[in-house]
Amino acid sequence: MIVYVAFEHIYQEKPLIPAIDFVVTAVFVVLWITAAAVWAQGVSDLKYFSNPNTFFNAMSFCSPAICKQVFSGSFATLNVSLIFGFSNFALWAASLWFIYKETHWFRLRQGNVA
């Protein structure tokens, strides 16, 4: 935000800076969706392997008489972290449009239309 406010004149004068900003933001978008997808898979695996039925069936020495479920865990905070991860991806992806509008690519297209 400081870059856009304090150095707006440089941002407007040099067409390469908005293009670089667009490419860097696009890289962040790809990284966010990748990280969110990997985190979602990790949470899914954690839920599967910490399920008492899956856990007890994997143990050969556990019978229903020996191994009992005492507490059922909560995954609410992990689910919230997934929501925030995908929401952050959506915000970065939406910001690409506004950054694209500052690039010379958008201005060239607008010049051809008018």
CSV table of N, CA, C and O in Angstrom, one decimal:
chain,number,residue,atom,x,y,z
A,1,MET,N,0.8,-1.2,0.0
A,1,MET,CA,0.0,0.0,0.0
A,1,MET,C,0.9,1.2,0.0
A,1,MET,O,0.6,2.2,-0.7
A,2,ILE,N,1.9,1.2,0.8
A,2,ILE,CA,2.8,2.3,0.8
A,2,ILE,C,3.5,2.6,-0.5
A,2,ILE,O,3.6,3.8,-1.0
A,3,VAL,N,3.8,1.5,-1.3
A,3,VAL,CA,4.4,1.7,-2.6
A,3,VAL,C,3.4,2.4,-3.5
A,3,VAL,O,3.8,3.3,-4.3
A,4,TYR,N,2.2,2.0,-3.5
A,4,TYR,CA,1.2,2.6,-4.4
A,4,TYR,C,0.9,4.1,-4.0
A,4,TYR,O,0.6,4.8,-4.9
A,5,VAL,N,0.9,4.4,-2.8
A,5,VAL,CA,0.6,5.8,-2.4
A,5,VAL,C,1.8,6.7,-2.5
A,5,VAL,O,1.8,7.8,-3.1
A,6,ALA,N,3.0,6.3,-1.9
A,6,ALA,CA,4.1,7.1,-1.8
A,6,ALA,C,4.9,7.3,-3.2
A,6,ALA,O,5.4,8.3,-3.5
A,7,PHE,N,4.8,6.2,-4.0
A,7,PHE,CA,5.6,6.2,-5.2
A,7,PHE,C,4.7,6.1,-6.4
A,7,PHE,O,5.0,5.5,-7.4
A,8,GLU,N,3.5,6.7,-6.3
A,8,GLU,CA,2.5,6.6,-7.4
A,8,GLU,C,3.1,7.3,-8.7
A,8,GLU,O,2.9,6.7,-9.8
A,9,HIS,N,3.8,8.3,-8.6
A,9,HIS,CA,4.3,9.0,-9.8
A,9,HIS,C,5.3,8.1,-10.6
A,9,HIS,O,5.3,8.0,-11.8
A,10,ILE,N,6.2,7.4,-9.8
A,10,ILE,CA,7.1,6.4,-10.5
A,10,ILE,C,6.3,5.3,-11.1
A,10,ILE,O,6.6,4.8,-12.2
A,11,TYR,N,5.3,4.8,-10.4
A,11,TYR,CA,4.5,3.7,-10.8
A,11,TYR,C,3.7,4.1,-12.1
A,11,TYR,O,3.6,3.2,-13.0
A,12,GLN,N,3.3,5.3,-12.3
A,12,GLN,CA,2.6,5.8,-13.5
A,12,GLN,C,3.6,6.1,-14.6
A,12,GLN,O,3.2,5.9,-15.8
A,13,GLU,N,4.8,6.6,-14.3
A,13,GLU,CA,5.7,7.0,-15.4
A,13,GLU,C,6.4,5.8,-16.1
A,13,GLU,O,6.7,5.9,-17.2
A,14,LYS,N,6.7,4.8,-15.3
A,14,LYS,CA,7.5,3.6,-15.9
A,14,LYS,C,6.5,2.5,-16.1
A,14,LYS,O,6.1,1.8,-15.1
A,15,PRO,N,6.3,2.1,-17.4
A,15,PRO,CA,5.3,1.0,-17.6
A,15,PRO,C,5.8,-0.4,-17.2
A,15,PRO,O,5.0,-1.3,-17.1
A,16,LEU,N,7.1,-0.5,-17.0
A,16,LEU,CA,7.6,-1.8,-16.6
A,16,LEU,C,7.3,-2.2,-15.2
A,16,LEU,O,7.1,-3.4,-14.9
A,17,ILE,N,7.1,-1.2,-14.3
A,17,ILE,CA,6.9,-1.5,-12.9
A,17,ILE,C,5.5,-2.1,-12.7
A,17,ILE,O,5.4,-3.1,-12.0
A,18,PRO,N,4.4,-1.6,-13.3
A,18,PRO,CA,3.1,-2.3,-13.1
A,18,PRO,C,3.2,-3.7,-13.7
A,18,PRO,O,2.5,-4.6,-13.2
A,19,ALA,N,3.9,-3.9,-14.8
A,19,ALA,CA,4.0,-5.3,-15.4
A,19,ALA,C,4.7,-6.2,-14.4
A,19,ALA,O,4.3,-7.4,-14.3
A,20,ILE,N,5.8,-5.8,-13.8
A,20,ILE,CA,6.5,-6.6,-12.8
A,20,ILE,C,5.6,-6.9,-11.7
A,20,ILE,O,5.5,-8.0,-11.1
A,21,ASP,N,4.9,-5.9,-11.2
A,21,ASP,CA,3.9,-6.0,-10.1
A,21,ASP,C,2.9,-7.1,-10.4
A,21,ASP,O,2.5,-7.9,-9.6
A,22,PHE,N,2.4,-7.1,-11.7
A,22,PHE,CA,1.4,-8.0,-12.1
A,22,PHE,C,1.9,-9.4,-12.1
A,22,PHE,O,1.3,-10.4,-11.6
A,23,VAL,N,3.1,-9.6,-12.6
A,23,VAL,CA,3.8,-10.9,-12.7
A,23,VAL,C,4.0,-11.5,-11.3
A,23,VAL,O,3.8,-12.7,-11.0
A,24,VAL,N,4.6,-10.6,-10.4
A,24,VAL,CA,4.8,-11.0,-9.0
A,24,VAL,C,3.5,-11.4,-8.3
A,24,VAL,O,3.5,-12.5,-7.6
A,25,THR,N,2.5,-10.7,-8.5
A,25,THR,CA,1.2,-11.0,-7.9
A,25,THR,C,0.7,-12.3,-8.4
A,25,THR,O,0.1,-13.1,-7.7
A,26,ALA,N,0.8,-12.5,-9.7
A,26,ALA,CA,0.3,-13.8,-10.3
A,26,ALA,C,1.1,-15.0,-9.7
A,26,ALA,O,0.5,-16.0,-9.5
A,27,VAL,N,2.4,-14.8,-9.5
A,27,VAL,CA,3.1,-15.9,-8.8
A,27,VAL,C,2.6,-16.1,-7.4
A,27,VAL,O,2.4,-17.3,-7.0
A,28,PHE,N,2.3,-15.1,-6.7
A,28,PHE,CA,1.7,-15.2,-5.4
A,28,PHE,C,0.4,-15.9,-5.4
A,28,PHE,O,0.0,-16.8,-4.5
A,29,VAL,N,-0.4,-15.7,-6.4
A,29,VAL,CA,-1.7,-16.3,-6.6
A,29,VAL,C,-1.5,-17.8,-6.8
A,29,VAL,O,-2.2,-18.6,-6.1
A,30,VAL,N,-0.6,-18.2,-7.6
A,30,VAL,CA,-0.3,-19.6,-7.9
A,30,VAL,C,0.2,-20.3,-6.6
A,30,VAL,O,-0.2,-21.4,-6.2
A,31,LEU,N,1.1,-19.6,-5.9
A,31,LEU,CA,1.6,-20.1,-4.6
A,31,LEU,C,0.5,-20.3,-3.6
A,31,LEU,O,0.5,-21.3,-2.8
A,32,TRP,N,-0.4,-19.3,-3.5
A,32,TRP,CA,-1.5,-19.4,-2.5
A,32,TRP,C,-2.5,-20.6,-2.8
A,32,TRP,O,-2.9,-21.3,-1.9
A,33,ILE,N,-2.8,-20.8,-4.1
A,33,ILE,CA,-3.7,-21.9,-4.4
A,33,ILE,C,-3.0,-23.2,-4.2
A,33,ILE,O,-3.7,-24.2,-3.7
A,34,THR,N,-1.8,-23.3,-4.5
A,34,THR,CA,-1.0,-24.5,-4.2
A,34,THR,C,-0.9,-24.8,-2.7
A,34,THR,O,-1.2,-25.9,-2.3
A,35,ALA,N,-0.6,-23.8,-2.0
A,35,ALA,CA,-0.4,-24.0,-0.5
A,35,ALA,C,-1.8,-24.4,0.1
A,35,ALA,O,-1.9,-25.2,1.0
A,36,ALA,N,-2.9,-23.7,-0.3
A,36,ALA,CA,-4.2,-24.0,0.2
A,36,ALA,C,-4.6,-25.4,-0.1
A,36,ALA,O,-5.2,-26.1,0.7
A,37,ALA,N,-4.3,-25.8,-1.4
A,37,ALA,CA,-4.7,-27.2,-1.8
A,37,ALA,C,-3.9,-28.2,-1.0
A,37,ALA,O,-4.5,-29.3,-0.6
A,38,VAL,N,-2.6,-28.0,-0.8
A,38,VAL,CA,-1.8,-29.0,-0.1
A,38,VAL,C,-2.2,-29.0,1.4
A,38,VAL,O,-2.3,-30.1,2.0
A,39,TRP,N,-2.5,-27.8,2.0
A,39,TRP,CA,-3.0,-27.8,3.4
A,39,TRP,C,-4.3,-28.5,3.5
A,39,TRP,O,-4.6,-29.2,4.5
A,40,ALA,N,-5.2,-28.4,2.5
A,40,ALA,CA,-6.5,-29.1,2.6
A,40,ALA,C,-6.3,-30.6,2.5
A,40,ALA,O,-7.0,-31.3,3.2
A,41,GLN,N,-5.4,-31.0,1.7
A,41,GLN,CA,-5.1,-32.4,1.6
A,41,GLN,C,-4.5,-32.9,2.9
A,41,GLN,O,-4.8,-34.0,3.4
A,42,GLY,N,-3.7,-32.1,3.6
A,42,GLY,CA,-3.1,-32.5,4.8
A,42,GLY,C,-4.1,-32.6,5.9
A,42,GLY,O,-4.1,-33.5,6.8
A,43,VAL,N,-5.1,-31.7,5.9
A,43,VAL,CA,-6.1,-31.7,6.9
A,43,VAL,C,-7.0,-32.9,6.7
A,43,VAL,O,-7.4,-33.6,7.6
A,44,SER,N,-7.3,-33.2,5.4
A,44,SER,CA,-8.1,-34.4,5.1
A,44,SER,C,-7.4,-35.7,5.6
A,44,SER,O,-8.0,-36.6,6.1
A,45,ASP,N,-6.1,-35.8,5.3
A,45,ASP,CA,-5.4,-37.0,5.8
A,45,ASP,C,-5.4,-37.1,7.3
A,45,ASP,O,-5.5,-38.1,7.9
A,46,LEU,N,-5.2,-35.9,8.0
A,46,LEU,CA,-5.2,-35.9,9.4
A,46,LEU,C,-6.5,-36.4,10.0
A,46,LEU,O,-6.6,-37.2,10.9
A,47,LYS,N,-7.6,-35.9,9.4
A,47,LYS,CA,-8.9,-36.4,9.8
A,47,LYS,C,-9.1,-37.9,9.6
A,47,LYS,O,-9.7,-38.6,10.4
A,48,TYR,N,-8.6,-38.4,8.5
A,48,TYR,CA,-8.8,-39.8,8.2
A,48,TYR,C,-8.0,-40.6,9.1
A,48,TYR,O,-8.5,-41.6,9.7
A,49,PHE,N,-6.7,-40.3,9.3
A,49,PHE,CA,-5.8,-41.2,10.1
A,49,PHE,C,-6.1,-41.0,11.6
A,49,PHE,O,-5.7,-41.8,12.4
A,50,SER,N,-6.7,-39.9,12.0
A,50,SER,CA,-7.0,-39.8,13.5
A,50,SER,C,-8.5,-40.2,13.8
A,50,SER,O,-8.9,-40.1,14.9
A,51,ASN,N,-9.2,-40.7,12.8
A,51,ASN,CA,-10.5,-41.3,13.0
A,51,ASN,C,-10.3,-42.6,13.9
A,51,ASN,O,-9.5,-43.4,13.5
A,52,PRO,N,-11.0,-42.7,15.0
A,52,PRO,CA,-10.8,-43.9,15.8
A,52,PRO,C,-11.0,-45.2,15.1
A,52,PRO,O,-10.3,-46.2,15.3
A,53,ASN,N,-12.0,-45.3,14.2
A,53,ASN,CA,-12.2,-46.6,13.4
A,53,ASN,C,-10.9,-46.9,12.6
A,53,ASN,O,-10.5,-48.0,12.5
A,54,THR,N,-10.4,-45.9,11.9
A,54,THR,CA,-9.2,-46.2,11.0
A,54,THR,C,-8.0,-46.5,11.9
A,54,THR,O,-7.2,-47.4,11.6
A,55,PHE,N,-7.9,-45.8,13.0
A,55,PHE,CA,-6.7,-45.9,13.9
A,55,PHE,C,-6.7,-47.3,14.5
A,55,PHE,O,-5.7,-48.0,14.6
A,56,PHE,N,-7.9,-47.7,15.1
A,56,PHE,CA,-8.0,-49.0,15.8
A,56,PHE,C,-7.9,-50.2,14.8
A,56,PHE,O,-7.3,-51.2,15.1
A,57,ASN,N,-8.4,-50.0,13.6
A,57,ASN,CA,-8.3,-51.1,12.6
A,57,ASN,C,-6.8,-51.3,12.1
A,57,ASN,O,-6.4,-52.4,11.7
A,58,ALA,N,-6.0,-50.3,12.2
A,58,ALA,CA,-4.6,-50.4,11.8
A,58,ALA,C,-3.8,-51.1,12.8
A,58,ALA,O,-2.7,-51.6,12.5
A,59,MET,N,-4.2,-51.1,14.1
A,59,MET,CA,-3.5,-51.7,15.1
A,59,MET,C,-3.9,-53.2,15.3
A,59,MET,O,-5.1,-53.4,15.6
A,60,SER,N,-3.0,-54.1,15.2
A,60,SER,CA,-3.3,-55.5,15.3
A,60,SER,C,-3.6,-55.9,16.7
A,60,SER,O,-4.4,-56.8,16.9
A,61,PHE,N,-3.1,-55.2,17.7
A,61,PHE,CA,-3.3,-55.6,19.1
A,61,PHE,C,-4.5,-54.9,19.7
A,61,PHE,O,-4.9,-55.2,20.8
A,62,CYS,N,-5.2,-54.0,18.9
A,62,CYS,CA,-6.4,-53.3,19.4
A,62,CYS,C,-7.6,-54.1,19.1
A,62,CYS,O,-8.0,-54.3,17.9
A,63,SER,N,-8.3,-54.5,20.1
A,63,SER,CA,-9.7,-55.1,19.9
A,63,SER,C,-10.7,-54.2,20.6
A,63,SER,O,-10.3,-53.3,21.4
A,64,PRO,N,-11.9,-54.3,20.3
A,64,PRO,CA,-12.9,-53.4,20.9
A,64,PRO,C,-12.9,-53.4,22.4
A,64,PRO,O,-13.3,-52.5,23.1
A,65,ALA,N,-12.5,-54.5,23.0
A,65,ALA,CA,-12.5,-54.7,24.4
A,65,ALA,C,-11.3,-53.9,25.0
A,65,ALA,O,-11.4,-53.5,26.2
A,66,ILE,N,-10.2,-53.8,24.3
A,66,ILE,CA,-9.0,-53.2,24.8
A,66,ILE,C,-8.9,-51.7,24.5
A,66,ILE,O,-8.6,-50.9,25.4
A,67,CYS,N,-9.1,-51.4,23.3
A,67,CYS,CA,-9.0,-50.0,22.9
A,67,CYS,C,-10.4,-49.3,22.8
A,67,CYS,O,-11.3,-49.8,22.0
A,68,LYS,N,-10.5,-48.2,23.5
A,68,LYS,CA,-11.8,-47.5,23.5
A,68,LYS,C,-11.5,-46.0,23.2
A,68,LYS,O,-10.5,-45.5,23.6
A,69,GLN,N,-12.5,-45.4,22.5
A,69,GLN,CA,-12.4,-44.0,22.2
A,69,GLN,C,-12.9,-43.3,23.4
A,69,GLN,O,-14.0,-43.5,23.9
A,70,VAL,N,-12.0,-42.4,24.0
A,70,VAL,CA,-12.3,-41.6,25.1
A,70,VAL,C,-12.8,-40.2,24.8
A,70,VAL,O,-13.7,-39.7,25.3
A,71,PHE,N,-12.1,-39.6,23.8
A,71,PHE,CA,-12.4,-38.2,23.4
A,71,PHE,C,-12.4,-38.1,21.9
A,71,PHE,O,-11.6,-38.7,21.2
A,72,SER,N,-13.4,-37.4,21.4
A,72,SER,CA,-13.4,-37.2,19.9
A,72,SER,C,-12.9,-35.8,19.7
A,72,SER,O,-13.4,-34.8,20.2
A,73,GLY,N,-11.9,-35.7,18.9
A,73,GLY,CA,-11.2,-34.4,18.7
A,73,GLY,C,-12.1,-33.5,17.8
A,73,GLY,O,-13.0,-33.9,17.1
A,74,SER,N,-11.7,-32.2,17.9
A,74,SER,CA,-12.4,-31.2,17.1
A,74,SER,C,-11.5,-30.6,16.0
A,74,SER,O,-10.3,-30.3,16.3
A,75,PHE,N,-12.0,-30.5,14.8
A,75,PHE,CA,-11.2,-30.0,13.7
A,75,PHE,C,-11.7,-28.6,13.3
A,75,PHE,O,-11.4,-28.2,12.2
A,76,ALA,N,-12.4,-27.9,14.1
A,76,ALA,CA,-13.0,-26.6,13.8
A,76,ALA,C,-11.9,-25.6,13.4
A,76,ALA,O,-12.0,-24.9,12.4
A,77,THR,N,-10.8,-25.5,14.2
A,77,THR,CA,-9.8,-24.5,13.9
A,77,THR,C,-9.1,-24.8,12.6
A,77,THR,O,-8.7,-23.9,11.9
A,78,LEU,N,-8.9,-26.1,12.3
A,78,LEU,CA,-8.3,-26.5,11.0
A,78,LEU,C,-9.2,-26.1,9.8
A,78,LEU,O,-8.8,-25.7,8.8
A,79,ASN,N,-10.5,-26.4,10.0
A,79,ASN,CA,-11.5,-26.0,9.0
A,79,ASN,C,-11.5,-24.5,8.8
A,79,ASN,O,-11.5,-24.0,7.6
A,80,VAL,N,-11.4,-23.7,9.8
A,80,VAL,CA,-11.3,-22.3,9.7
A,80,VAL,C,-10.1,-21.8,9.0
A,80,VAL,O,-10.1,-20.9,8.2
A,81,SER,N,-9.0,-22.5,9.3
A,81,SER,CA,-7.7,-22.1,8.6
A,81,SER,C,-7.8,-22.4,7.1
A,81,SER,O,-7.2,-21.7,6.3
A,82,LEU,N,-8.5,-23.5,6.7
A,82,LEU,CA,-8.8,-23.7,5.3
A,82,LEU,C,-9.6,-22.7,4.6
A,82,LEU,O,-9.3,-22.2,3.5
A,83,ILE,N,-10.6,-22.2,5.3
A,83,ILE,CA,-11.5,-21.1,4.8
A,83,ILE,C,-10.6,-19.9,4.6
A,83,ILE,O,-10.7,-19.2,3.6
A,84,PHE,N,-9.8,-19.5,5.6
A,84,PHE,CA,-8.9,-18.4,5.4
A,84,PHE,C,-7.9,-18.5,4.3
A,84,PHE,O,-7.6,-17.6,3.6
A,85,GLY,N,-7.4,-19.7,4.2
A,85,GLY,CA,-6.4,-20.0,3.1
A,85,GLY,C,-7.0,-19.8,1.7
A,85,GLY,O,-6.4,-19.1,0.9
A,86,PHE,N,-8.2,-20.4,1.5
A,86,PHE,CA,-8.8,-20.2,0.2
A,86,PHE,C,-9.4,-18.8,0.0
A,86,PHE,O,-9.4,-18.3,-1.2
A,87,SER,N,-9.8,-18.1,1.1
A,87,SER,CA,-10.2,-16.7,1.0
A,87,SER,C,-9.1,-15.8,0.6
A,87,SER,O,-9.2,-14.9,-0.2
A,88,ASN,N,-7.9,-16.1,1.2
A,88,ASN,CA,-6.7,-15.3,0.8
A,88,ASN,C,-6.4,-15.5,-0.6
A,88,ASN,O,-6.0,-14.5,-1.3
A,89,PHE,N,-6.5,-16.7,-1.1
A,89,PHE,CA,-6.3,-16.9,-2.6
A,89,PHE,C,-7.2,-16.1,-3.4
A,89,PHE,O,-6.8,-15.5,-4.4
A,90,ALA,N,-8.5,-16.1,-3.0
A,90,ALA,CA,-9.5,-15.4,-3.8
A,90,ALA,C,-9.2,-13.9,-3.8
A,90,ALA,O,-9.4,-13.2,-4.8
A,91,LEU,N,-8.7,-13.3,-2.7
A,91,LEU,CA,-8.4,-11.9,-2.6
A,91,LEU,C,-7.2,-11.6,-3.5
A,91,LEU,O,-7.2,-10.6,-4.2
A,92,TRP,N,-6.2,-12.4,-3.5
A,92,TRP,CA,-5.0,-12.2,-4.3
A,92,TRP,C,-5.4,-12.3,-5.8
A,92,TRP,O,-5.0,-11.5,-6.6
A,93,ALA,N,-6.3,-13.3,-6.1
A,93,ALA,CA,-6.7,-13.4,-7.5
A,93,ALA,C,-7.5,-12.3,-8.0
A,93,ALA,O,-7.4,-11.8,-9.1
A,94,ALA,N,-8.4,-11.8,-7.1
A,94,ALA,CA,-9.2,-10.6,-7.5
A,94,ALA,C,-8.4,-9.3,-7.6
A,94,ALA,O,-8.7,-8.5,-8.5
A,95,SER,N,-7.3,-9.2,-6.9
A,95,SER,CA,-6.5,-8.1,-7.0
A,95,SER,C,-5.7,-8.1,-8.3
A,95,SER,O,-5.2,-7.0,-8.8
A,96,LEU,N,-5.6,-9.2,-8.9
A,96,LEU,CA,-4.9,-9.3,-10.3
A,96,LEU,C,-5.6,-8.4,-11.3
A,96,LEU,O,-5.0,-7.8,-12.1
A,97,TRP,N,-6.9,-8.3,-11.2
A,97,TRP,CA,-7.7,-7.5,-12.2
A,97,TRP,C,-7.3,-6.0,-12.0
A,97,TRP,O,-7.1,-5.3,-13.0
A,98,PHE,N,-7.2,-5.6,-10.8
A,98,PHE,CA,-6.9,-4.2,-10.6
A,98,PHE,C,-5.5,-3.8,-10.9
A,98,PHE,O,-5.2,-2.8,-11.5
A,99,ILE,N,-4.6,-4.8,-10.7
A,99,ILE,CA,-3.2,-4.6,-11.1
A,99,ILE,C,-3.1,-4.6,-12.6
A,99,ILE,O,-2.3,-3.9,-13.2
A,100,TYR,N,-3.8,-5.5,-13.3
A,100,TYR,CA,-3.8,-5.6,-14.7
A,100,TYR,C,-4.3,-4.3,-15.3
A,100,TYR,O,-3.7,-3.9,-16.4
A,101,LYS,N,-5.2,-3.7,-14.7
A,101,LYS,CA,-5.7,-2.4,-15.3
A,101,LYS,C,-4.7,-1.3,-15.2
A,101,LYS,O,-4.8,-0.3,-15.9
A,102,GLU,N,-3.6,-1.5,-14.5
A,102,GLU,CA,-2.5,-0.5,-14.4
A,102,GLU,C,-1.4,-0.8,-15.4
A,102,GLU,O,-0.5,0.1,-15.6
A,103,THR,N,-1.4,-1.9,-16.0
A,103,THR,CA,-0.3,-2.3,-16.9
A,103,THR,C,-0.5,-1.7,-18.3
A,103,THR,O,-1.6,-1.2,-18.6
A,104,HIS,N,0.5,-1.7,-19.0
A,104,HIS,CA,0.5,-1.1,-20.4
A,104,HIS,C,-0.3,-2.1,-21.3
A,104,HIS,O,-0.8,-1.6,-22.3
A,105,TRP,N,-0.4,-3.3,-21.0
A,105,TRP,CA,-1.2,-4.3,-21.8
A,105,TRP,C,-2.7,-3.8,-21.8
A,105,TRP,O,-3.3,-3.9,-22.9
A,106,PHE,N,-3.2,-3.5,-20.7
A,106,PHE,CA,-4.6,-3.0,-20.6
A,106,PHE,C,-4.8,-1.7,-21.3
A,106,PHE,O,-5.8,-1.5,-22.1
A,107,ARG,N,-3.9,-0.8,-21.2
A,107,ARG,CA,-4.0,0.5,-21.9
A,107,ARG,C,-3.9,0.4,-23.4
A,107,ARG,O,-4.5,1.1,-24.1
A,108,LEU,N,-3.1,-0.6,-23.9
A,108,LEU,CA,-3.0,-0.8,-25.3
A,108,LEU,C,-4.3,-1.3,-25.8
A,108,LEU,O,-4.8,-0.9,-26.9
A,109,ARG,N,-5.0,-2.2,-25.1
A,109,ARG,CA,-6.3,-2.8,-25.5
A,109,ARG,C,-7.3,-1.7,-25.5
A,109,ARG,O,-8.2,-1.6,-26.4
A,110,GLN,N,-7.3,-0.8,-24.5
A,110,GLN,CA,-8.2,0.3,-24.4
A,110,GLN,C,-8.1,1.3,-25.6
A,110,GLN,O,-9.0,1.8,-26.1
A,111,GLY,N,-6.8,1.5,-26.0
A,111,GLY,CA,-6.5,2.4,-27.1
A,111,GLY,C,-7.1,1.9,-28.4
A,111,GLY,O,-7.5,2.6,-29.3
A,112,ASN,N,-7.1,0.5,-28.6
A,112,ASN,CA,-7.6,-0.1,-29.8
A,112,ASN,C,-9.1,-0.1,-29.9
A,112,ASN,O,-9.7,-0.1,-31.0
A,113,VAL,N,-9.7,-0.2,-28.8
A,113,VAL,CA,-11.2,-0.2,-28.7
A,113,VAL,C,-11.8,1.1,-29.0
A,113,VAL,O,-12.8,1.2,-29.8
A,114,ALA,N,-11.2,2.2,-28.5
A,114,ALA,CA,-11.8,3.5,-28.7
A,114,ALA,C,-11.6,4.1,-30.1
A,114,ALA,O,-10.8,3.7,-30.9
